[in-house]
XYZ file of N, CA, C and O in Angstrom:
508
model
N 141.888 159.404 104.538
C 141.906 158.532 105.664
C 142.648 159.365 106.835
O 143.416 160.163 106.549
N 142.253 158.985 107.889
C 142.779 159.610 109.050
C 144.075 158.829 109.471
O 144.280 157.488 109.388
N 145.183 159.619 109.655
C 146.453 158.860 110.044
C 146.527 158.357 111.350
O 147.428 157.681 111.805
N 145.599 158.825 112.401
C 145.698 158.362 113.624
C 144.638 157.319 114.199
O 144.766 156.880 115.036
N 143.405 157.219 113.331
C 142.408 156.280 113.782
C 141.980 155.248 112.635
O 141.438 155.997 111.553
N 142.293 154.179 112.714
C 142.127 153.235 111.624
C 140.506 153.149 111.423
O 139.648 152.890 112.168
N 140.196 153.268 109.989
C 138.788 153.288 109.481
C 138.071 154.655 109.751
O 137.038 154.717 109.166
N 138.728 155.654 110.081
C 138.164 156.896 110.104
C 138.587 157.846 109.086
O 139.609 157.639 108.508
N 137.976 158.976 108.945
C 138.216 159.709 107.914
C 138.507 161.335 108.475
O 137.844 161.676 109.486
N 139.521 161.807 108.011
C 139.762 163.315 108.219
C 139.403 164.068 106.951
O 140.186 163.857 105.905
N 138.546 165.120 107.112
C 138.183 165.775 105.903
C 139.074 167.039 105.881
O 138.876 168.048 106.581
N 139.716 167.213 104.612
C 140.694 168.341 104.418
C 140.116 169.093 103.307
O 139.603 168.709 102.481
N 139.995 170.505 103.439
C 139.374 171.425 102.505
C 140.197 171.272 101.226
O 141.368 170.922 101.016
N 139.553 171.494 100.015
C 139.917 171.291 98.736
C 141.109 172.380 98.354
O 142.072 172.273 97.730
N 140.474 173.674 98.691
C 141.494 174.921 98.250
C 142.358 175.328 99.296
O 143.203 176.169 99.006
N 142.224 174.963 100.571
C 143.118 175.487 101.521
C 143.813 174.199 102.259
O 143.350 173.365 103.266
N 144.954 173.759 101.916
C 145.748 172.607 102.420
C 145.850 172.859 103.932
O 145.986 173.944 104.563
N 145.829 171.688 104.703
C 145.929 171.646 106.148
C 144.847 172.535 106.898
O 145.158 173.017 108.051
N 143.564 172.576 106.299
C 142.325 173.076 106.969
C 141.481 171.882 107.085
O 141.207 171.231 106.083
N 140.962 171.475 108.271
C 140.188 170.323 108.559
C 138.937 170.814 109.153
O 138.835 171.921 109.875
N 137.836 169.939 108.750
C 136.685 170.023 109.352
C 136.656 169.468 110.884
O 137.386 168.417 111.136
N 136.295 170.220 111.895
C 136.399 169.968 113.172
C 134.880 170.093 113.948
O 134.260 171.080 113.435
N 134.687 169.147 114.743
C 133.363 169.230 115.535
C 133.946 169.329 117.025
O 134.683 168.699 117.626
N 133.378 170.573 117.576
C 133.547 170.868 118.993
C 132.205 170.589 119.736
O 131.147 171.291 119.351
N 132.085 169.488 120.573
C 130.967 169.150 121.184
C 130.399 170.100 122.062
O 131.166 171.097 122.649
N 129.088 170.389 122.159
C 127.974 169.509 121.780
C 127.481 169.925 120.289
O 126.876 168.929 119.754
N 127.654 171.067 119.874
C 127.072 171.381 118.528
C 127.860 172.245 117.452
O 127.349 172.715 116.547
N 129.061 172.546 117.882
C 129.879 173.524 116.927
C 130.683 172.768 115.980
O 131.499 171.909 116.008
N 130.419 173.061 114.659
C 131.104 172.511 113.599
C 131.841 173.814 112.687
O 131.224 174.687 112.293
N 133.072 173.551 112.384
C 133.988 174.590 111.741
C 135.056 173.942 111.143
O 135.444 172.738 111.148
N 135.692 174.988 110.245
C 136.974 174.412 109.659
C 138.197 175.170 110.451
O 137.996 176.259 110.798
N 138.993 174.305 110.793
C 140.294 174.663 111.455
C 141.516 174.796 110.632
O 141.606 173.889 109.892
N 142.405 175.653 110.940
C 143.605 175.655 110.261
C 144.761 174.867 110.910
O 145.781 174.793 110.216
N 144.696 174.643 112.016
C 145.651 173.665 112.789
C 144.832 172.652 113.573
O 143.814 172.760 113.728
N 145.705 171.753 114.129
C 145.043 170.709 114.901
C 144.444 171.448 116.000
O 144.975 172.234 116.784
N 143.144 171.002 116.301
C 142.370 171.671 117.269
C 142.813 171.478 118.738
O 143.394 170.387 119.100
N 142.876 172.402 119.558
C 143.189 172.409 121.043
C 141.843 172.122 121.751
O 140.940 172.366 121.315
N 142.162 171.784 123.016
C 141.072 171.681 123.985
C 140.460 173.027 124.268
O 141.191 173.874 124.394
N 139.148 173.043 124.057
C 138.415 174.277 124.553
C 137.572 173.832 125.792
O 136.701 173.007 125.745
N 138.077 174.327 127.027
C 137.364 173.906 128.119
C 137.926 172.442 128.513
O 139.052 172.259 128.388
N 137.077 171.521 128.802
C 137.462 170.196 129.070
C 137.187 169.187 127.987
O 137.418 167.906 128.160
N 136.654 169.725 126.905
C 136.338 168.844 125.712
C 137.285 169.092 124.566
O 137.203 170.370 124.020
N 137.946 168.258 123.936
C 138.686 168.512 122.766
C 137.787 168.456 121.483
O 136.766 167.796 121.486
N 138.290 169.251 120.458
C 137.504 169.210 119.106
C 137.809 167.714 118.356
O 138.952 167.211 118.581
N 136.860 167.228 117.698
C 137.015 166.167 116.739
C 137.336 166.502 115.382
O 136.575 167.246 114.766
N 138.537 165.784 114.847
C 138.687 165.993 113.561
C 138.703 164.768 112.566
O 138.714 164.626 111.598
N 138.694 163.480 113.358
C 138.498 162.179 112.680
C 137.153 161.778 112.926
O 136.552 161.704 114.020
N 136.490 161.247 111.791
C 134.942 160.924 111.735
C 134.988 159.496 111.302
O 135.592 158.961 110.354
N 134.091 158.673 111.825
C 133.678 157.511 111.481
C 132.403 157.331 110.726
O 131.637 158.027 111.354
N 132.405 156.928 109.666
C 131.095 156.810 108.771
C 130.367 155.414 109.177
O 130.897 154.434 109.141
N 129.206 155.606 109.461
C 128.420 154.345 109.862
C 127.220 154.216 108.954
O 126.658 155.203 108.366
N 126.612 152.885 108.974
C 125.402 152.835 108.201
C 124.233 153.455 108.839
O 124.029 153.397 110.027
N 123.340 153.936 108.005
C 122.289 154.703 108.788
C 121.291 153.887 109.513
O 120.669 153.958 110.601
N 121.384 152.360 109.163
C 120.443 151.617 109.878
C 121.052 151.445 111.375
O 120.375 150.946 112.180
N 122.306 151.571 111.525
C 122.858 151.284 112.831
C 122.780 152.709 113.831
O 123.330 152.603 114.844
N 122.159 153.728 113.305
C 122.033 155.055 114.054
C 121.394 154.769 115.446
O 121.979 155.578 116.460
N 120.618 153.849 115.578
C 120.077 153.874 116.874
C 120.929 153.504 118.040
O 120.677 153.503 119.138
N 121.999 152.612 117.656
C 123.088 152.389 118.611
C 123.769 153.602 119.331
O 124.234 153.399 120.318
N 123.772 154.757 118.724
C 124.329 155.869 119.166
C 123.387 156.997 119.641
O 123.800 158.045 119.908
N 122.284 156.556 119.675
C 121.168 157.432 120.025
C 120.926 157.362 121.623
O 121.020 156.367 122.236
N 120.504 158.556 122.517
C 120.135 158.396 123.793
C 118.662 158.102 123.683
O 118.057 158.549 122.924
N 118.247 157.921 124.992
C 116.851 157.801 125.113
C 115.873 159.091 124.800
O 114.877 159.005 124.286
N 116.566 160.105 125.263
C 116.087 161.597 125.140
C 115.835 161.825 123.652
O 114.828 162.291 123.359
N 116.762 161.425 122.941
C 116.644 161.819 121.492
C 115.515 160.856 120.812
O 115.189 161.251 119.612
N 115.134 159.953 121.432
C 114.010 159.184 120.917
C 112.691 159.529 121.423
O 111.710 159.876 120.677
N 112.578 159.717 122.768
C 111.374 160.090 123.333
C 110.978 161.472 122.976
O 109.661 161.807 122.864
N 112.029 162.490 122.979
C 111.339 163.890 122.570
C 110.587 164.132 121.324
O 109.465 164.511 121.268
N 111.048 163.588 120.253
C 110.323 163.601 118.906
C 109.062 162.737 119.049
O 108.064 163.173 118.456
N 109.056 161.566 119.790
C 107.909 160.700 119.647
C 106.786 161.479 120.519
O 105.719 161.625 120.101
N 107.247 162.111 121.494
C 106.110 162.775 122.581
C 105.606 163.972 121.721
O 104.497 164.301 121.831
N 106.608 164.817 121.019
C 106.009 165.796 120.244
C 105.159 165.484 119.069
O 103.952 166.098 118.937
N 105.349 164.306 118.595
C 104.377 163.764 117.510
C 102.966 163.459 117.995
O 102.225 163.610 117.490
N 103.215 162.798 119.128
C 101.876 162.108 119.698
C 101.176 163.302 120.352
O 99.911 163.316 120.406
N 101.879 164.371 120.916
C 101.018 165.459 121.478
C 100.807 166.600 120.851
O 100.407 167.702 121.415
N 100.996 166.733 119.575
C 100.945 167.940 118.677
C 99.278 168.317 118.772
O 98.418 167.257 118.696
N 99.129 169.462 118.625
C 97.615 170.026 118.725
C 97.124 170.075 119.958
O 95.826 170.241 120.081
N 97.984 170.332 121.143
C 97.250 170.417 122.298
C 97.098 171.971 122.735
O 96.322 172.528 122.191
N 97.799 172.262 123.797
C 97.405 173.699 124.339
C 98.137 174.814 123.400
O 98.608 174.439 122.207
N 98.117 176.068 124.041
C 98.833 177.145 123.244
C 100.261 176.863 122.907
O 100.624 177.408 121.619
N 100.991 176.149 123.375
C 102.420 175.747 123.109
C 102.358 174.742 122.036
O 103.420 174.441 121.425
N 101.227 174.046 121.623
C 101.098 173.216 120.587
C 101.326 171.796 121.025
O 101.534 170.905 120.270
N 101.484 171.470 122.416
C 101.653 170.245 123.045
C 100.579 169.785 123.907
O 99.923 170.736 124.487
N 100.451 168.589 124.088
C 99.299 167.992 124.901
C 100.047 166.867 125.651
O 101.058 166.314 125.339
N 99.274 166.457 126.803
C 99.880 165.488 127.407
C 99.611 164.182 126.780
O 98.719 164.033 126.072
N 100.708 163.145 126.658
C 100.602 161.944 126.172
C 100.451 160.708 127.162
O 101.264 160.822 128.157
N 99.737 159.761 126.825
C 99.686 158.523 127.679
C 101.017 157.757 127.665
O 101.490 157.804 126.454
N 101.292 157.100 128.612
C 102.357 156.241 128.561
C 102.039 155.038 127.637
O 102.882 154.400 126.960
N 100.833 154.674 127.536
C 100.411 153.552 126.599
C 100.772 153.843 125.229
O 101.375 153.138 124.610
N 100.342 155.069 124.911
C 100.490 155.558 123.566
C 102.038 155.564 123.196
O 102.487 155.196 122.044
N 102.860 156.204 124.187
C 104.226 156.269 124.046
C 104.904 154.949 123.924
O 105.773 154.779 122.933
N 104.613 153.916 124.705
C 105.027 152.541 124.606
C 104.789 151.984 123.102
O 105.669 151.198 122.764
N 103.449 152.256 122.698
C 103.224 151.743 121.312
C 103.750 152.378 120.052
O 103.653 152.093 118.939
N 104.509 153.586 120.308
C 105.077 154.438 119.358
C 106.131 153.717 118.637
O 107.129 153.159 119.271
N 106.294 153.608 117.289
C 107.102 152.741 116.467
C 108.592 153.006 116.650
O 109.445 152.089 116.883
N 108.962 154.276 116.840
C 110.296 154.597 116.891
C 110.797 154.233 118.361
O 112.148 153.820 118.436
N 110.000 154.269 119.377
C 110.346 153.991 120.677
C 110.472 152.373 120.811
O 111.435 151.976 121.346
N 109.646 151.761 120.115
C 109.683 150.260 120.137
C 111.107 149.848 119.371
O 111.689 148.893 119.836
N 111.333 150.436 118.358
C 112.429 150.059 117.499
C 113.668 150.352 118.407
O 114.810 149.524 118.351
N 113.709 151.446 119.081
C 114.945 151.861 119.817
C 115.038 150.769 120.961
O 116.252 150.367 121.302
N 113.997 150.371 121.769
C 114.357 149.481 122.634
C 114.693 148.023 122.096
O 115.575 147.496 122.811
N 113.967 147.580 121.027
C 114.426 146.405 120.640
C 115.954 146.375 119.896
O 116.578 145.288 120.088
N 116.325 147.518 119.290
C 117.632 147.359 118.545
C 118.766 147.818 119.306
O 119.800 147.286 119.063
N 118.439 148.851 120.248
C 119.680 149.399 120.912
C 119.813 148.586 122.269
O 120.806 148.309 122.788
N 118.691 148.677 122.925
C 118.652 148.191 124.641
C 118.486 146.577 124.469
O 118.824 145.889 125.512
N 117.996 146.005 123.274
C 117.816 144.660 123.088
C 117.010 144.118 124.266
O 117.359 142.934 124.728
N 115.838 144.739 124.345
C 115.002 144.151 125.463
C 113.517 144.848 125.176
O 113.478 145.714 124.248
N 112.559 144.319 125.658
C 111.276 144.701 125.309
C 110.978 146.291 125.944
O 111.801 146.723 126.799
N 110.015 147.058 125.469
C 109.816 148.220 125.873
C 109.341 148.155 127.433
O 108.784 147.307 127.842
N 109.871 149.280 128.164
C 109.676 149.407 129.583
C 108.259 149.176 129.970
O 107.468 149.638 129.071
N 108.017 148.753 131.115
C 106.735 148.601 131.711
C 106.325 150.201 132.144
O 107.103 151.005 132.058
N 105.135 150.122 132.458
C 104.578 151.644 132.811
C 105.301 152.156 134.066
O 105.731 153.304 134.290
N 105.679 151.097 135.079
C 106.277 151.598 136.206
C 107.775 151.917 135.812
O 108.122 152.960 136.473
N 108.388 151.401 134.953
C 109.736 151.789 134.541
C 109.823 153.131 133.897
O 110.639 154.094 134.340
N 108.701 153.390 133.097
C 108.808 154.789 132.551
C 108.275 155.866 133.691
O 108.872 156.749 133.676
N 107.292 155.435 134.449
C 107.162 156.319 135.649
C 108.357 156.790 136.404
O 108.685 157.868 136.738
N 109.168 155.627 136.788
C 110.450 155.957 137.466
C 111.445 156.761 136.701
O 112.117 157.687 137.246
N 111.607 156.666 135.314
C 112.263 157.426 134.422
C 111.985 158.761 134.498
O 112.582 159.768 134.580
N 110.716 159.013 134.204
C 110.221 160.562 134.016
C 110.320 161.253 135.549
O 110.497 162.305 135.499
N 110.033 160.381 136.534
C 110.229 161.151 138.027
C 111.771 161.470 138.212
O 112.023 162.610 138.663
N 112.455 160.582 137.591
C 113.886 161.011 138.010
C 114.636 162.085 136.893
O 115.690 162.696 137.279
N 113.617 162.310 135.798
C 114.183 163.411 135.018
C 113.245 164.466 134.905
O 112.698 164.893 133.906
N 112.728 164.996 136.104
C 111.688 165.967 136.252
C 111.916 167.339 135.614
O 111.119 168.145 135.458
N 113.398 167.662 135.446
C 113.525 168.927 134.862
C 113.062 168.870 133.336
O 112.695 169.895 133.000
N 113.134 167.738 132.763
C 112.855 167.670 131.267
C 111.544 167.288 130.953
O 110.812 167.715 130.104
N 110.883 166.564 131.891
C 109.491 165.863 131.706
C 108.465 166.306 132.786
O 108.722 166.396 133.886
N 107.318 166.674 132.296
C 106.201 167.066 133.225
C 105.269 165.856 133.338
O 104.432 165.678 132.677
N 105.452 164.860 134.269
C 104.752 163.880 134.546
C 103.848 163.866 135.609
O 104.031 164.298 136.740
């Protein structure tokens, strides 16, 4: 258990006392021998909360839902392996529907809402 955060866990290595698992956002995971210091403006995380897999949608971003859905629907397209996907097909994709219902607690966006979202995120999406 973590001494600093109620309900969290701090993972110490078996063979090296006072060496802990640390996560440095956004993607770096390592074992540290001392309490991690800030690197840049983001501190490393050594206390972890275990959550039920069924509640994972609460912690996902819309991008984490849309990217795999679009890749799955658009596979087999051009030389890059991707094809354009209709908004109607994206709105009907099961993981998208579950995300909207369980996380946002609302129905899936209308076509106009998706258009506005994709226009606003033109660096990521070719709409």
